[in-house]
PDB file of C-alpha atoms in Angstrom:
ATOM      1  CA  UNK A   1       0.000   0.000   0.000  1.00  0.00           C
ATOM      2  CA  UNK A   2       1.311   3.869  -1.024  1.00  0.00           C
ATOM      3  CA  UNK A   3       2.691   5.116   1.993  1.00  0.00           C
ATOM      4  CA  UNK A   4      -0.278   8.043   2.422  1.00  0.00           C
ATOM      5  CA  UNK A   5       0.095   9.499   6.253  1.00  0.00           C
ATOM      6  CA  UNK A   6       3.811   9.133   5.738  1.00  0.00           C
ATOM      7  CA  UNK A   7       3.281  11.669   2.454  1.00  0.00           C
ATOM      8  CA  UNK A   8       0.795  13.814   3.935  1.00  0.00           C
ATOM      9  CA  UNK A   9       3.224  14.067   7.082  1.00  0.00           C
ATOM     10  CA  UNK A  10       6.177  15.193   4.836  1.00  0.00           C
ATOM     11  CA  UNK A  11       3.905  17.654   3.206  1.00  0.00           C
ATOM     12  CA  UNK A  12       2.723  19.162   6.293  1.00  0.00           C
ATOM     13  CA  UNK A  13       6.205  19.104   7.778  1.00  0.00           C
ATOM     14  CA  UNK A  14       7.503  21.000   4.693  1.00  0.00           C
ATOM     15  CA  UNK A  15       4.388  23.379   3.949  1.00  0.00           C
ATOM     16  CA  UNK A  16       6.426  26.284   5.442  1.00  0.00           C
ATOM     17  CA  UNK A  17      10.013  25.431   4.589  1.00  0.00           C
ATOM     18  CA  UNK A  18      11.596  27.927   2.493  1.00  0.00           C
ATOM     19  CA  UNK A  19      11.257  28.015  -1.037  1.00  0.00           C
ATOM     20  CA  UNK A  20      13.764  25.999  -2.955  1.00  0.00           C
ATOM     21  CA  UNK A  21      15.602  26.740  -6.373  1.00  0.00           C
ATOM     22  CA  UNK A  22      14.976  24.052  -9.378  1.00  0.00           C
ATOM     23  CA  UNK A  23      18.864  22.711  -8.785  1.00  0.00           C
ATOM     24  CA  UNK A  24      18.207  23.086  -4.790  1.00  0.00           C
ATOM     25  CA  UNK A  25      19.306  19.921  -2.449  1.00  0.00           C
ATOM     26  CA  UNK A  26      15.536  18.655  -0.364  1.00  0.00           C
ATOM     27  CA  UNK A  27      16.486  16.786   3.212  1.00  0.00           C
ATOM     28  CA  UNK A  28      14.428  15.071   4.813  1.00  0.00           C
ATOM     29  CA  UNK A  29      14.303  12.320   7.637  1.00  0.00           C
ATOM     30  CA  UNK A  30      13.242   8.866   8.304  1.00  0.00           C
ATOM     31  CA  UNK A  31      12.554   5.443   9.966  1.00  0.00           C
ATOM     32  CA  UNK A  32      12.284   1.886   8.205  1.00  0.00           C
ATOM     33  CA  UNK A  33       8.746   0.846   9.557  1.00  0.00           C
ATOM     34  CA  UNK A  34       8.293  -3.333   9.899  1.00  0.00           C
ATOM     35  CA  UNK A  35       5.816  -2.610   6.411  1.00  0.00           C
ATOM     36  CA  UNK A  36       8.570  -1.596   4.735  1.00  0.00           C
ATOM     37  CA  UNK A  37      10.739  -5.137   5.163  1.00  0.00           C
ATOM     38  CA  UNK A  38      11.113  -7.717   2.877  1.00  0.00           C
ATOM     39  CA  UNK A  39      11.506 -11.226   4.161  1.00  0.00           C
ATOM     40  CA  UNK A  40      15.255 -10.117   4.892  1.00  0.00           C
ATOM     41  CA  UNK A  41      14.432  -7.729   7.673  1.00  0.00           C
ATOM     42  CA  UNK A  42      15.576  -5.216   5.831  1.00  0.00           C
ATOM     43  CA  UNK A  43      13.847  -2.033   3.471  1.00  0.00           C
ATOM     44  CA  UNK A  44      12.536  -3.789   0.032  1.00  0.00           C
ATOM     45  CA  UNK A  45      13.526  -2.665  -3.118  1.00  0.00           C
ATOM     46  CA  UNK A  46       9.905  -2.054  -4.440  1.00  0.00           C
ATOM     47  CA  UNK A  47       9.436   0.192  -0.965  1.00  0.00           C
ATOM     48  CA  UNK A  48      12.862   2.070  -1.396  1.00  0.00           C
ATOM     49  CA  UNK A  49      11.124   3.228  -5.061  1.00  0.00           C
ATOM     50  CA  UNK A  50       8.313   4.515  -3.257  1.00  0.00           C
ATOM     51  CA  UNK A  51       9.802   5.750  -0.378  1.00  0.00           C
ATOM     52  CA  UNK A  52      11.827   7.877  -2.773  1.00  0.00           C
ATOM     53  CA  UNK A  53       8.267   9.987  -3.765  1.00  0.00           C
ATOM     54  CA  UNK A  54       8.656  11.467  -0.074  1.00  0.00           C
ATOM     55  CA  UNK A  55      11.391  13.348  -1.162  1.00  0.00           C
ATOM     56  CA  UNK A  56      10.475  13.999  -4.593  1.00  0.00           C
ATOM     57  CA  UNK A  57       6.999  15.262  -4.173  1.00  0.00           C
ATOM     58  CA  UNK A  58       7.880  17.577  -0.958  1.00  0.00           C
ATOM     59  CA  UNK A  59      11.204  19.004  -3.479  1.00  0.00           C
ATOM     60  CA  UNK A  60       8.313  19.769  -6.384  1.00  0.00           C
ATOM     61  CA  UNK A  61       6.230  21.521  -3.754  1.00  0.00           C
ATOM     62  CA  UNK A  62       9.054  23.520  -2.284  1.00  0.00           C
ATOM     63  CA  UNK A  63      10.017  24.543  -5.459  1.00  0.00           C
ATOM     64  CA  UNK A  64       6.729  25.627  -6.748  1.00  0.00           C
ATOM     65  CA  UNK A  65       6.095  23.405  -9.182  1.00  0.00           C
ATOM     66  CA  UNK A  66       2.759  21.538  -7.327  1.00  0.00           C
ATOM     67  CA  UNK A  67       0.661  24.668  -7.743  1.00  0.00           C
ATOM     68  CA  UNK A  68       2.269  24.948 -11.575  1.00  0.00           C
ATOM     69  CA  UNK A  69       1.021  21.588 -12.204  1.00  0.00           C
ATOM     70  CA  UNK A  70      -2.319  22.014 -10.822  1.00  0.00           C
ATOM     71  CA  UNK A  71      -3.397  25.537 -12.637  1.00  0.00           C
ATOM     72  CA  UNK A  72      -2.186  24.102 -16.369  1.00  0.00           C
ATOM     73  CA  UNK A  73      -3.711  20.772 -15.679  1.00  0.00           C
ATOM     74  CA  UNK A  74       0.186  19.142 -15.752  1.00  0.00           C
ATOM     75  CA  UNK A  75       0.874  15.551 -14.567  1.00  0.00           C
ATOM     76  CA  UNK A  76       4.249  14.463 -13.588  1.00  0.00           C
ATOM     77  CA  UNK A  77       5.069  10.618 -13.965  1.00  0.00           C
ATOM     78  CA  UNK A  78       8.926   8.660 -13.536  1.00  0.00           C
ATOM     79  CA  UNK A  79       9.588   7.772 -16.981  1.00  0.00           C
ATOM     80  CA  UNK A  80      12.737   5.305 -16.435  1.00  0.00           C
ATOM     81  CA  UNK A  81      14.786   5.005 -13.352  1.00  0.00           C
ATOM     82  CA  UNK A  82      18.263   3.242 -12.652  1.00  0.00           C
ATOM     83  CA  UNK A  83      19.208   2.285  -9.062  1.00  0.00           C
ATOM     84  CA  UNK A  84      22.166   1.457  -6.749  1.00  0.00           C
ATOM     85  CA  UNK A  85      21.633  -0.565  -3.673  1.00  0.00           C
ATOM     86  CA  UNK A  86      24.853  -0.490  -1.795  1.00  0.00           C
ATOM     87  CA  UNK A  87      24.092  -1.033   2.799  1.00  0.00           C
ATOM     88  CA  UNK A  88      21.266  -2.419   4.216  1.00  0.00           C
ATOM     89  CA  UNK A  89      18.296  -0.176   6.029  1.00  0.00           C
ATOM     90  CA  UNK A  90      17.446  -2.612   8.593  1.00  0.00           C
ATOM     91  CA  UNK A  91      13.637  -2.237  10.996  1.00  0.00           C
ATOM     92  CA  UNK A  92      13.402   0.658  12.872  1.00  0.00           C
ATOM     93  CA  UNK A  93      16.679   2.289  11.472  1.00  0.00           C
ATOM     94  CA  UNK A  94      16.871   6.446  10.777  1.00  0.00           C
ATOM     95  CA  UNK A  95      18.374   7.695   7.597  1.00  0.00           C
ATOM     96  CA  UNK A  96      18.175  10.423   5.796  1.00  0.00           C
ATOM     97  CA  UNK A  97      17.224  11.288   2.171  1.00  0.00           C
ATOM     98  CA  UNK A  98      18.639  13.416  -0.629  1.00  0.00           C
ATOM     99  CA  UNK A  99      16.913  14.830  -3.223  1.00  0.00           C
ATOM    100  CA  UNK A 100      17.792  16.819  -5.966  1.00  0.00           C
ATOM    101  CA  UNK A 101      17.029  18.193  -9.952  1.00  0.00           C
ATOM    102  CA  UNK A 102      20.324  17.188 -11.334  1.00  0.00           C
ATOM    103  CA  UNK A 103      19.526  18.944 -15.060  1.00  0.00           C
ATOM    104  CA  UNK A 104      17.163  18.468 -17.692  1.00  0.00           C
ATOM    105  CA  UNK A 105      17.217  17.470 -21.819  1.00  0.00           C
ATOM    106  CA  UNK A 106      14.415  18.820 -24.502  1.00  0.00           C
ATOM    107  CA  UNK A 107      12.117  15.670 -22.949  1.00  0.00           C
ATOM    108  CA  UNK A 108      12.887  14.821 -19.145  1.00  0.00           C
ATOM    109  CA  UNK A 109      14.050  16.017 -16.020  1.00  0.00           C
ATOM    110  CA  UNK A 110      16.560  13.611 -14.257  1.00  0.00           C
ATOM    111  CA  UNK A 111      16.767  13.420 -10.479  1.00  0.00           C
ATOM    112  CA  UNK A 112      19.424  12.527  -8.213  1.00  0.00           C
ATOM    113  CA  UNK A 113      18.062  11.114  -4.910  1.00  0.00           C
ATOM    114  CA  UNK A 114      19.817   8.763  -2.409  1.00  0.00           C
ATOM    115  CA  UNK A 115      19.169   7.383   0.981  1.00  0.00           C
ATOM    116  CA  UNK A 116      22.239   7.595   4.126  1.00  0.00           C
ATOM    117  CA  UNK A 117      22.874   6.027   7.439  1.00  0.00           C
ATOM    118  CA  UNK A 118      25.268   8.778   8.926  1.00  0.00           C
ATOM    119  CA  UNK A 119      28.053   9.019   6.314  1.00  0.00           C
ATOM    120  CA  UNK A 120      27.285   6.043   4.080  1.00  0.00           C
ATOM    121  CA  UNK A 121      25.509   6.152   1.181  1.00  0.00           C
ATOM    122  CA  UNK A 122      22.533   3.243   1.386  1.00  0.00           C
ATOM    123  CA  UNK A 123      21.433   3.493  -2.136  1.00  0.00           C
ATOM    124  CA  UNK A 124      21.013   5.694  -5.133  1.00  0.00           C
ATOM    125  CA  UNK A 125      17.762   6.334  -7.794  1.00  0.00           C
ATOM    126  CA  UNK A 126      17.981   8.704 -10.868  1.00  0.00           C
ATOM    127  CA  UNK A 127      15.003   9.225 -12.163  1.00  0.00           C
ATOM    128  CA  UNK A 128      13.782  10.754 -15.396  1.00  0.00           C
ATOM    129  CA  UNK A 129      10.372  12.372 -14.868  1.00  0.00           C
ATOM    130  CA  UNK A 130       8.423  14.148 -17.813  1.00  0.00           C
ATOM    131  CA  UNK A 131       6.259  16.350 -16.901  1.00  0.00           C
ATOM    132  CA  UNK A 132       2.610  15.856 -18.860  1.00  0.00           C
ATOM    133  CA  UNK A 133      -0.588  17.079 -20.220  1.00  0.00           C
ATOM    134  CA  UNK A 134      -3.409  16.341 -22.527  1.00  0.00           C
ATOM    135  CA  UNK A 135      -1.256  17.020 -25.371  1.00  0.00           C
ATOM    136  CA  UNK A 136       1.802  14.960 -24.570  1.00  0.00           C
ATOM    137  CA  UNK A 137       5.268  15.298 -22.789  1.00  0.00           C
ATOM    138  CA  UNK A 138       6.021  19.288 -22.027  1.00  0.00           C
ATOM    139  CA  UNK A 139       9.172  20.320 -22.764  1.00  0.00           C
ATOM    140  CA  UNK A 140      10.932  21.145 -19.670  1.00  0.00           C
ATOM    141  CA  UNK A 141      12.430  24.661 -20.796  1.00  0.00           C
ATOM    142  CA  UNK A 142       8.456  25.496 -20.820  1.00  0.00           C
ATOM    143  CA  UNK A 143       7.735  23.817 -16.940  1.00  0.00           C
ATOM    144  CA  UNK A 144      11.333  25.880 -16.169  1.00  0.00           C
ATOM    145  CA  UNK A 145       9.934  29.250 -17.657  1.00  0.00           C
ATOM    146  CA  UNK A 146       6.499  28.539 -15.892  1.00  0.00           C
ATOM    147  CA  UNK A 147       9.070  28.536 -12.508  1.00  0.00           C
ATOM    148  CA  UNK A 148      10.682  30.898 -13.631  1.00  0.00           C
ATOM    149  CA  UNK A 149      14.116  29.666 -14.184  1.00  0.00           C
ATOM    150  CA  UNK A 150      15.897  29.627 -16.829  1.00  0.00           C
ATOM    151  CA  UNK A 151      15.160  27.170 -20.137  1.00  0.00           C
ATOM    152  CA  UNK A 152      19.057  26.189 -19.395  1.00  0.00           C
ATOM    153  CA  UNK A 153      19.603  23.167 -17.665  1.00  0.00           C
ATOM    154  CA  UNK A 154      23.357  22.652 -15.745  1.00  0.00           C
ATOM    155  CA  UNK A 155      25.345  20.382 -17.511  1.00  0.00           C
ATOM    156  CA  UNK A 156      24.319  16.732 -16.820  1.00  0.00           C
ATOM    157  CA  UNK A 157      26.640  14.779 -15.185  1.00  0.00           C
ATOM    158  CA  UNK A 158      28.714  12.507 -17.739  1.00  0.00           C
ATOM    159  CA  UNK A 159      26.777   9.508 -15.878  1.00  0.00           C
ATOM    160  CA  UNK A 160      23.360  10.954 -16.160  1.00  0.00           C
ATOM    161  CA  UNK A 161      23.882  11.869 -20.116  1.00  0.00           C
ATOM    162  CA  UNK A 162      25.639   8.056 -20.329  1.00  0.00           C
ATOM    163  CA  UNK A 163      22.666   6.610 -19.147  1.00  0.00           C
ATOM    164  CA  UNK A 164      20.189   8.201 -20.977  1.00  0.00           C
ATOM    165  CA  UNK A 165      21.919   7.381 -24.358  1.00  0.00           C
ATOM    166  CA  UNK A 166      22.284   4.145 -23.363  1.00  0.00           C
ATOM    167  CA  UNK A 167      18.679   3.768 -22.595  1.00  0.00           C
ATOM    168  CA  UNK A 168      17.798   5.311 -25.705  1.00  0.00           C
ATOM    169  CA  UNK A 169      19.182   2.400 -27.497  1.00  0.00           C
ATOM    170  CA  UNK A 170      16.823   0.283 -25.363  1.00  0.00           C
ATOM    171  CA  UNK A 171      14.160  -1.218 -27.768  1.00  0.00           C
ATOM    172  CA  UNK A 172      10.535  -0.556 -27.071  1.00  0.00           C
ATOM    173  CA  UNK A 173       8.412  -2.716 -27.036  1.00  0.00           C
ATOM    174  CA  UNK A 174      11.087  -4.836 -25.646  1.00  0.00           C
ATOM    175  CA  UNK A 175      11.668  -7.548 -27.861  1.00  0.00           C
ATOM    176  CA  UNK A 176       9.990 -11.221 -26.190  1.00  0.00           C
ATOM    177  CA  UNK A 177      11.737 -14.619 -26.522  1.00  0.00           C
ATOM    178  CA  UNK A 178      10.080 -16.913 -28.687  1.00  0.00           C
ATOM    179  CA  UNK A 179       8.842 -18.901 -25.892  1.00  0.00           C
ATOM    180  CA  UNK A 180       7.141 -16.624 -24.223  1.00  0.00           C
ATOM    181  CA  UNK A 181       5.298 -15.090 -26.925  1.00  0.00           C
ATOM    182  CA  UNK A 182       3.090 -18.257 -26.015  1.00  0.00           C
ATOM    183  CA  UNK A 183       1.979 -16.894 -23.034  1.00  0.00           C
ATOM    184  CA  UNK A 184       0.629 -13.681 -23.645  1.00  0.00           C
ATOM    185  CA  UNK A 185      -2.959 -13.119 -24.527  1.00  0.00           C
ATOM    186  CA  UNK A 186      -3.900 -12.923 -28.272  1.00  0.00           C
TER     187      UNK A 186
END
C-alpha cells in the first residue's frame, strides 16, 4: 500500500520550509517501519522506489512546481529510473534522504536522490520524470519558464547523459523470446 500518512506528514512538515531553487538539495528524515521489510528484515527494493516519492513530491512543492502543475492541468510521472543498492536499512533504522534536480534534456528532467545512514551512502535512484498534459510530454524549458528559471539546464553529469543514451538504445516494445510469446494473450 502507497505510503499516504507518511506523504501527507512530509507535506505538512515542509508546507512552510523555504522556497527551494529548481537545482536546490531537499532533506528530509526517516525510519524503516516493519511494512517496509522484505523477508530479509531489511527495506525492500519495491518500498525504497516509493519511499523515494517522499522526497520527490515535498522538493516539487518547495520549489513551486505543485501549484504549476495544478493551474495548467500538468501531470508528472517517472519515466525510467536506474538504481544502486549499496548497505542495508534494517527495521526501525533512521536515515536520511537526498533529493535533488540534477539537469534536464528537450524531454525529461533527471533526479538525483539517495538514501544515508550517517556518512554512508545506502542506495542511489535517478530518475527521469516528464512532466505531462493532454497534449503529450512538455518540454521542460516550458515547466522551467512557468518557474521561472531559466530554459538552461546545468550540464548533466557525464553519468546521467551516459545513461540516458544508453537507454535510448533500449528497444521498445522490448523484444519477447520466442517462448514466451506463447503466453501472452492474443
Amino acid at each position: 500500500m502507497y505510503p499516504l500518512f507518511r506523504f501527507a506528514k512530509e507535506m505538512v512538515k515542509f508546507r512552510n520550509a523555504p522556497r527551494l531553487g529548481v537545482a536546490g538539495t531537499h532533506v528530509s528524515t526517516h525510519i524503516c517501519w516493519p511494512w517496509d521489510l522484505d523477508p530479509w528484515i531489511e527495506l525492500n527494493n519495491g518500498r525504497t522506489l516509493t519511499l523515494f516519492d517522499l522526497g520527490r513530491i515535498p522538493m516539487a512543492q518547495r520549489s513551486g512546481l505543485i501549484p504549476i502543475l495544478r493551474d495548467r492541468k500538468w501531470g508528472i510521472t517517472v519515466a525510467g529510473s536506474s538504481v544502486r543498492y549499496r548497505r542495508r536499512i534494517r527495521a526501525f533504522d533512521r536515515f536520511t534522504m537526498i533529493s535533488r534536480v540534477a539537469g534536464w534534456d528537450r524531454r525529461f528532467i533527471y533526479m538525483d536522490q539517495s538514501m544515508w545512514k550517517g556518512a554512508d551512502c545506502c542506495n542511489q535512484v535517478l530518475i527521469r520524470s516528464a512532466i505531462t498534459s493532454a497534449k503529450g510530454i512538455v518540454a521542460p524549458a516550458e515547466v522551467m519558464a512557468a518557474l521561472g528559471a531559466s530554459p538552461d539546464s546545468p550540464p548533466l553529469p557525464d553519468w546521467i547523459a551516459a545513461w540516458a543514451e544508453a537507454d535510448a538504445l533500449r528497444p521498445w516494445p522490448p523484444v519477447l523470446p520466442p517462448d514466451a510469446k506463447a503466453h501472452l494473450p492474443a
